[in-house]
CSV table of C-alpha atoms and ligand atoms in Angstrom, one decimal:
chain,number,residue,atom,x,y,z
M,23,MET,CA,-0.1,0.0,0.0
M,24,GLU,CA,1.4,3.4,-0.9
M,25,ALA,CA,2.0,5.9,1.8
M,26,LYS,CA,0.3,8.7,0.1
M,27,GLN,CA,-2.9,6.3,-0.5
M,28,LEU,CA,-3.1,5.3,2.9
M,29,GLN,CA,-2.8,8.7,4.3
M,30,GLU,CA,-5.6,9.9,1.9
M,31,ILE,CA,-7.9,7.3,3.0
M,32,GLN,CA,-7.1,7.9,6.7
M,33,GLU,CA,-8.2,11.5,6.5
M,34,LYS,CA,-11.5,10.5,4.7
M,35,ILE,CA,-11.8,8.1,7.8
M,36,ALA,CA,-10.9,11.0,10.4
M,37,ALA,CA,-13.6,13.2,8.5
M,38,ALA,CA,-16.1,10.7,8.3
M,39,LYS,CA,-19.2,11.3,10.6
M,40,ALA,CA,-20.9,8.0,9.8
M,41,VAL,CA,-18.9,4.8,9.4
M,42,ALA,CA,-20.7,1.5,8.4
M,43,VAL,CA,-18.6,-1.6,8.1
M,44,LEU,CA,-19.2,-5.1,6.2
M,45,THR,CA,-17.1,-7.9,7.1
M,46,GLY,CA,-17.0,-11.6,5.7
M,47,ALA,CA,-14.8,-14.8,6.3
M,48,GLY,CA,-11.7,-13.1,5.0
M,49,ILE,CA,-11.3,-10.9,8.5
M,50,SER,CA,-11.5,-14.4,10.4
M,51,ALA,CA,-9.1,-16.0,8.1
M,52,ASP,CA,-6.1,-14.4,9.9
M,53,SER,CA,-7.4,-16.1,13.0
M,54,GLY,CA,-7.2,-19.5,11.4
M,55,ILE,CA,-10.7,-20.1,10.5
M,56,PRO,CA,-11.3,-21.1,7.0
M,57,THR,CA,-13.1,-19.1,4.4
M,58,PHE,CA,-16.1,-20.4,2.3
M,59,ARG,CA,-14.7,-20.1,-1.3
M,60,GLY,CA,-10.9,-19.8,-0.8
M,61,GLU,CA,-8.5,-22.4,-1.9
M,62,ASP,CA,-9.2,-24.6,1.2
M,63,GLY,CA,-12.7,-22.8,1.7
M,64,LEU,CA,-15.6,-24.9,3.4
M,65,TRP,CA,-17.6,-24.8,0.2
M,66,ARG,CA,-14.8,-26.4,-1.7
M,67,ASN,CA,-14.6,-29.5,0.5
M,68,PHE,CA,-18.3,-29.6,1.4
M,69,ARG,CA,-21.6,-29.4,-0.4
M,70,ALA,CA,-23.7,-26.4,1.1
M,71,GLU,CA,-26.8,-28.1,0.0
M,72,ASP,CA,-26.1,-31.2,2.0
M,73,LEU,CA,-25.1,-29.3,5.4
M,74,ALA,CA,-26.5,-25.8,5.4
M,75,THR,CA,-30.0,-25.8,4.1
M,76,PRO,CA,-33.3,-26.5,6.0
M,77,GLU,CA,-33.9,-29.6,3.7
M,78,ALA,CA,-30.6,-31.0,4.8
M,79,PHE,CA,-31.4,-30.5,8.4
M,80,GLU,CA,-35.0,-32.2,8.0
M,81,ARG,CA,-33.5,-35.3,6.0
M,82,ASP,CA,-30.5,-35.9,8.4
M,83,PRO,CA,-30.2,-33.7,11.6
M,84,ARG,CA,-27.4,-35.7,13.0
M,85,LEU,CA,-25.3,-35.2,9.7
M,86,VAL,CA,-25.8,-31.5,9.9
M,87,TRP,CA,-25.1,-31.2,13.8
M,88,GLU,CA,-21.9,-33.5,13.2
M,89,TRP,CA,-20.7,-30.9,10.8
M,90,TYR,CA,-21.5,-27.7,13.0
M,91,ASN,CA,-19.5,-30.0,16.0
M,92,TRP,CA,-16.7,-29.9,13.8
M,93,ARG,CA,-16.9,-26.2,12.9
M,94,ARG,CA,-17.5,-25.6,16.6
M,95,GLU,CA,-14.3,-27.4,17.5
M,96,LEU,CA,-12.6,-25.6,14.9
M,97,ILE,CA,-13.4,-22.0,16.0
M,98,ALA,CA,-13.5,-22.8,19.9
M,99,ASP,CA,-10.0,-21.9,20.4
M,100,LYS,CA,-9.6,-19.1,17.9
M,101,GLN,CA,-9.1,-15.4,19.0
M,102,PRO,CA,-9.9,-12.2,17.3
M,103,ASN,CA,-7.0,-10.9,15.4
M,104,ALA,CA,-5.8,-7.2,15.1
M,105,ALA,CA,-8.6,-6.3,12.5
M,106,HIS,CA,-11.2,-7.3,14.8
M,107,TYR,CA,-9.7,-5.4,17.5
M,108,ALA,CA,-9.2,-2.2,15.4
M,109,LEU,CA,-12.8,-2.1,14.3
M,110,ALA,CA,-13.9,-2.4,17.9
M,111,ASP,CA,-11.5,0.5,18.7
M,112,LEU,CA,-13.1,2.7,15.8
M,113,GLU,CA,-16.5,2.1,17.2
M,114,ARG,CA,-15.4,3.6,20.5
M,115,ARG,CA,-14.3,6.5,18.6
M,116,LEU,CA,-17.5,7.3,16.5
M,117,GLU,CA,-21.0,8.4,17.5
M,118,ALA,CA,-22.4,6.8,14.2
M,119,PHE,CA,-21.1,3.5,13.6
M,120,VAL,CA,-22.4,-0.1,12.6
M,121,LEU,CA,-20.5,-3.2,12.1
M,122,VAL,CA,-22.6,-5.8,9.9
M,123,THR,CA,-20.9,-9.3,9.9
M,124,GLN,CA,-21.7,-12.3,7.6
M,125,ASN,CA,-19.4,-14.1,10.2
M,126,VAL,CA,-20.9,-16.7,12.6
M,127,ASP,CA,-17.9,-17.0,14.7
M,128,GLY,CA,-18.7,-14.5,17.1
M,129,LEU,CA,-15.1,-13.0,17.2
M,130,HIS,CA,-16.2,-9.2,16.7
M,131,ALA,CA,-18.1,-9.4,20.0
M,132,VAL,CA,-15.2,-11.1,21.7
M,133,ALA,CA,-12.9,-8.2,20.4
M,134,GLY,CA,-15.4,-5.7,22.0
M,135,SER,CA,-17.8,-4.8,19.0
M,136,ARG,CA,-21.1,-3.7,20.4
M,137,LYS,CA,-22.8,-2.1,17.7
M,138,LEU,CA,-22.8,-5.3,15.7
M,139,ILE,CA,-25.4,-6.9,13.4
M,140,GLU,CA,-24.6,-10.7,13.0
M,141,LEU,CA,-26.5,-11.1,9.9
M,142,HIS,CA,-26.2,-14.8,9.4
M,143,GLY,CA,-26.4,-15.7,13.0
M,144,ASN,CA,-24.1,-17.0,15.5
M,145,ILE,CA,-22.5,-20.6,15.9
M,146,TRP,CA,-22.7,-20.6,19.6
M,147,LYS,CA,-26.5,-19.9,20.0
M,148,VAL,CA,-29.1,-22.4,19.0
M,149,ARG,CA,-32.8,-22.2,18.3
M,150,CYS,CA,-35.7,-24.4,19.2
M,151,THR,CA,-37.5,-25.8,15.9
M,152,GLN,CA,-40.8,-25.7,18.0
M,153,CYS,CA,-41.1,-22.9,20.5
M,154,GLU,CA,-38.3,-20.8,18.5
M,155,ALA,CA,-36.3,-19.9,21.6
M,156,VAL,CA,-32.8,-18.7,21.0
M,157,THR,CA,-30.4,-19.6,23.7
M,158,GLU,CA,-26.6,-19.4,23.9
M,159,ASN,CA,-24.7,-22.8,23.9
M,160,ARG,CA,-21.0,-23.0,24.0
M,161,ASP,CA,-20.7,-27.0,24.2
M,162,VAL,CA,-17.9,-28.5,22.2
M,163,PRO,CA,-19.0,-30.9,21.1
M,164,ILE,CA,-22.7,-30.3,21.4
M,165,VAL,CA,-24.9,-33.5,22.4
M,166,ILE,CA,-26.2,-35.0,19.3
M,167,LEU,CA,-29.3,-34.7,19.0
M,168,PRO,CA,-29.7,-31.4,21.1
M,169,HIS,CA,-33.1,-30.8,22.6
M,170,CYS,CA,-34.8,-27.8,24.0
M,171,MET,CA,-34.9,-27.2,27.9
M,172,ARG,CA,-38.4,-25.8,27.8
M,173,CYS,CA,-40.3,-27.7,25.0
M,174,HIS,CA,-38.2,-30.6,24.3
M,175,GLY,CA,-38.3,-29.5,20.6
M,176,LEU,CA,-35.1,-30.3,18.3
M,177,LEU,CA,-32.6,-27.4,18.4
M,178,ARG,CA,-30.8,-26.3,15.4
M,179,PRO,CA,-27.9,-23.9,14.8
M,180,HIS,CA,-29.0,-20.4,15.1
M,181,ILE,CA,-27.7,-19.8,11.6
M,182,VAL,CA,-29.2,-18.5,8.3
M,183,TRP,CA,-29.0,-21.4,5.8
M,184,PHE,CA,-29.3,-21.4,2.0
M,185,GLY,CA,-32.8,-20.8,0.8
M,186,GLU,CA,-33.8,-19.2,4.2
M,187,VAL,CA,-34.8,-15.5,4.9
M,188,LEU,CA,-32.7,-13.2,7.0
M,189,TYR,CA,-34.1,-11.8,10.1
M,190,ALA,CA,-35.7,-8.8,8.8
M,191,PRO,CA,-35.1,-6.2,11.4
M,192,ASP,CA,-31.3,-7.0,11.0
M,193,VAL,CA,-31.6,-6.4,7.1
M,194,LEU,CA,-33.4,-3.2,7.7
M,195,LYS,CA,-31.0,-1.8,10.1
M,196,SER,CA,-28.0,-2.9,8.1
M,197,ALA,CA,-29.6,-1.0,4.8
M,198,ARG,CA,-30.2,2.0,6.9
M,199,ALA,CA,-26.7,2.1,8.2
M,200,PHE,CA,-25.1,1.8,4.7
M,201,GLU,CA,-27.5,4.2,3.3
M,202,GLY,CA,-26.7,6.7,5.9
M,203,CYS,CA,-23.0,6.5,6.2
M,204,ASP,CA,-20.5,8.6,4.6
M,205,LEU,CA,-17.6,5.9,4.8
M,206,MET,CA,-17.9,2.2,4.3
M,207,LEU,CA,-15.2,-0.4,4.8
M,208,VAL,CA,-15.8,-3.9,3.1
M,209,ILE,CA,-13.4,-6.3,4.7
M,210,GLY,CA,-12.6,-9.8,3.6
M,211,THR,CA,-15.6,-10.8,1.7
M,212,SER,CA,-16.2,-12.2,-1.7
M,213,GLY,CA,-19.4,-10.1,-2.1
M,214,ILE,CA,-21.4,-12.8,-3.8
M,215,VAL,CA,-24.0,-13.6,-1.1
M,216,GLN,CA,-27.1,-11.4,-1.0
M,217,PRO,CA,-28.2,-9.0,0.7
M,218,ALA,CA,-24.7,-8.2,1.8
M,219,ALA,CA,-23.6,-8.2,-1.7
M,220,SER,CA,-25.8,-5.2,-2.6
M,221,PHE,CA,-24.8,-3.2,0.4
M,222,VAL,CA,-21.8,-1.5,-1.4
M,223,SER,CA,-24.0,-0.4,-4.2
M,224,LEU,CA,-26.5,1.0,-1.6
M,225,ALA,CA,-23.8,3.0,0.0
M,226,LYS,CA,-22.4,4.2,-3.4
M,227,ASP,CA,-25.9,5.4,-4.5
M,228,HIS,CA,-25.9,7.3,-1.3
M,229,LYS,CA,-22.6,9.0,-2.1
M,230,ALA,CA,-20.4,7.1,0.7
M,231,PHE,CA,-16.8,6.6,0.0
M,232,VAL,CA,-16.2,2.9,-0.1
M,233,VAL,CA,-12.9,1.4,0.8
M,234,GLU,CA,-12.5,-2.3,0.2
M,235,ILE,CA,-9.8,-4.5,2.3
M,236,ASN,CA,-9.0,-8.0,0.6
M,237,VAL,CA,-6.4,-10.2,-0.6
M,238,ALA,CA,-7.6,-10.3,-3.7
M,239,GLU,CA,-10.0,-8.5,-6.3
M,240,THR,CA,-13.7,-9.1,-5.6
M,241,ALA,CA,-17.2,-8.5,-7.3
M,242,ALA,CA,-17.1,-5.3,-5.1
M,243,SER,CA,-13.9,-4.0,-6.3
M,244,LEU,CA,-15.0,-2.3,-9.4
M,245,GLU,CA,-17.6,-0.3,-7.3
M,246,ALA,CA,-15.1,0.6,-4.4
M,247,ASP,CA,-13.3,3.8,-4.3
M,248,ALA,CA,-10.3,2.5,-3.1
M,249,LEU,CA,-9.0,-1.2,-2.9
M,250,LEU,CA,-6.4,-2.1,-0.3
M,251,LEU,CA,-4.7,-5.4,-1.4
M,252,GLY,CA,-3.5,-7.3,1.8
M,253,ARG,CA,-4.4,-9.3,4.8
M,254,ALA,CA,-7.0,-7.9,7.0
M,255,ALA,CA,-5.1,-8.1,10.1
M,256,ASP,CA,-2.2,-6.1,8.7
M,257,VAL,CA,-4.2,-3.6,6.7
M,258,VAL,CA,-7.1,-2.8,8.7
M,259,PRO,CA,-5.0,-1.8,12.0
M,260,GLN,CA,-2.7,0.2,10.0
M,261,LEU,CA,-5.6,2.0,8.2
M,262,LEU,CA,-7.6,2.9,11.2
M,263,MET,CA,-4.6,4.2,13.3
M,264,ALA,CA,-5.5,7.7,12.5
M,265,ASP,CA,-6.0,10.1,15.4
M,266,ARG,CA,-9.4,11.2,15.3
M,267,SER,CA,-9.2,13.4,18.5
J,19,OAD,P1,-16.1,-16.1,1.0
J,19,OAD,O1,-15.2,-17.4,1.5
J,19,OAD,O2,-16.8,-16.1,-0.2
J,19,OAD,O3,-15.0,-15.1,0.7
J,19,OAD,C1,-13.8,-14.7,1.5
J,19,OAD,C2,-13.1,-13.3,1.1
J,19,OAD,O4,-12.0,-13.1,2.2
J,19,OAD,C3,-12.6,-13.5,-0.3
J,19,OAD,O5,-12.9,-12.5,-1.0
J,19,OAD,C4,-11.0,-13.7,-0.1
J,19,OAD,O6,-10.2,-13.0,-1.0
J,19,OAD,C5,-10.8,-12.9,1.2
J,19,OAD,N1,-9.8,-12.9,2.2
J,19,OAD,C6,-9.2,-14.4,2.5
J,19,OAD,N2,-8.3,-14.3,3.2
J,19,OAD,C7,-8.4,-13.0,3.5
J,19,OAD,C8,-7.4,-12.2,4.5
J,19,OAD,N3,-6.5,-12.7,5.3
J,19,OAD,N4,-7.6,-10.8,4.6
J,19,OAD,C9,-8.4,-10.3,3.8
J,19,OAD,N5,-9.3,-10.9,3.0
J,19,OAD,C10,-9.3,-12.2,2.8
J,19,OAD,O7,-16.8,-15.6,2.4
J,19,OAD,P2,-17.8,-14.6,2.8
J,19,OAD,O8,-17.7,-13.5,1.6
J,19,OAD,O9,-17.7,-14.2,4.1
J,19,OAD,O10,-22.9,-17.9,4.6
J,19,OAD,O11,-19.2,-15.6,2.5
J,19,OAD,C11,-20.4,-14.9,2.4
J,19,OAD,C12,-21.1,-16.2,3.2
J,19,OAD,O12,-21.4,-17.1,2.2
J,19,OAD,C13,-20.9,-16.7,4.5
J,19,OAD,O13,-21.4,-15.8,5.6
J,19,OAD,C14,-21.5,-18.1,4.3
J,19,OAD,C15,-21.4,-18.5,3.1
J,19,OAD,O14,-22.0,-19.3,2.4
J,19,OAD,C16,-23.6,-18.6,5.3
J,19,OAD,O15,-23.0,-19.7,5.8
J,19,OAD,C17,-24.9,-18.4,5.6
């Protein structure tokens, strides 16, 4: 990254009144959690339709839970990295800030982010298929099959699967944040999955300055005003070092 380019973007961030951030699997790749579509990505080795759809769960809830237990094990000992912490720090310095993540690993919250929307759910939460109650469950492994303490209904991961509708209030809040921001950061997402994929256009339509951080170009890169190529854990802290006081 050129120093001049970095400085220009840092000035924009320092002047921004409202910042909205979209993150994807790439930000947690630096914590050791595999992405979905990278070389060793989860969707290269597993078929999403066998594991992450309501039909798959109906067909074989054991198989789906076994896969989530494997992912729970994979994530359980992972820690937030410098990019997660830099975003939590930025939030504390701004009045108007929203962080929208597609990640289900919970690392943004561990790093201290509070104005956080977990658009695709959270792997450490379970939801009853009968009474819909959502509860936290950090068991690794979780007992298979898990049942609801209240009504004994079958529990499922509190994750939005392919073919399912996202929680509408979260989508609305996210859309408002991207419409209303003057600066958007897009970090470590391939920009393929909707509605997150449309948030860059939404921000651009409302005249926001969009900065993308990724190790490679993505579907969003053409629309972004600046693309910073590099690992999130290196680039994000460097970018957000600017003194806003
Ligand atoms: P993807 O796996 O589609 O994309 C990960 C992105 O991160 C790619 O653009 C990589 O180039 C980039 N990347 C990899 N390592 C990086 C690093 N160290 N620093 C910065 N960028 C890096 O993941 P998502 O875009 O998050 O949904 O995928 C979106 C959704 O698709 C996921 O939430 C998941 C998946 O199906 C559900 O499970 C519901």
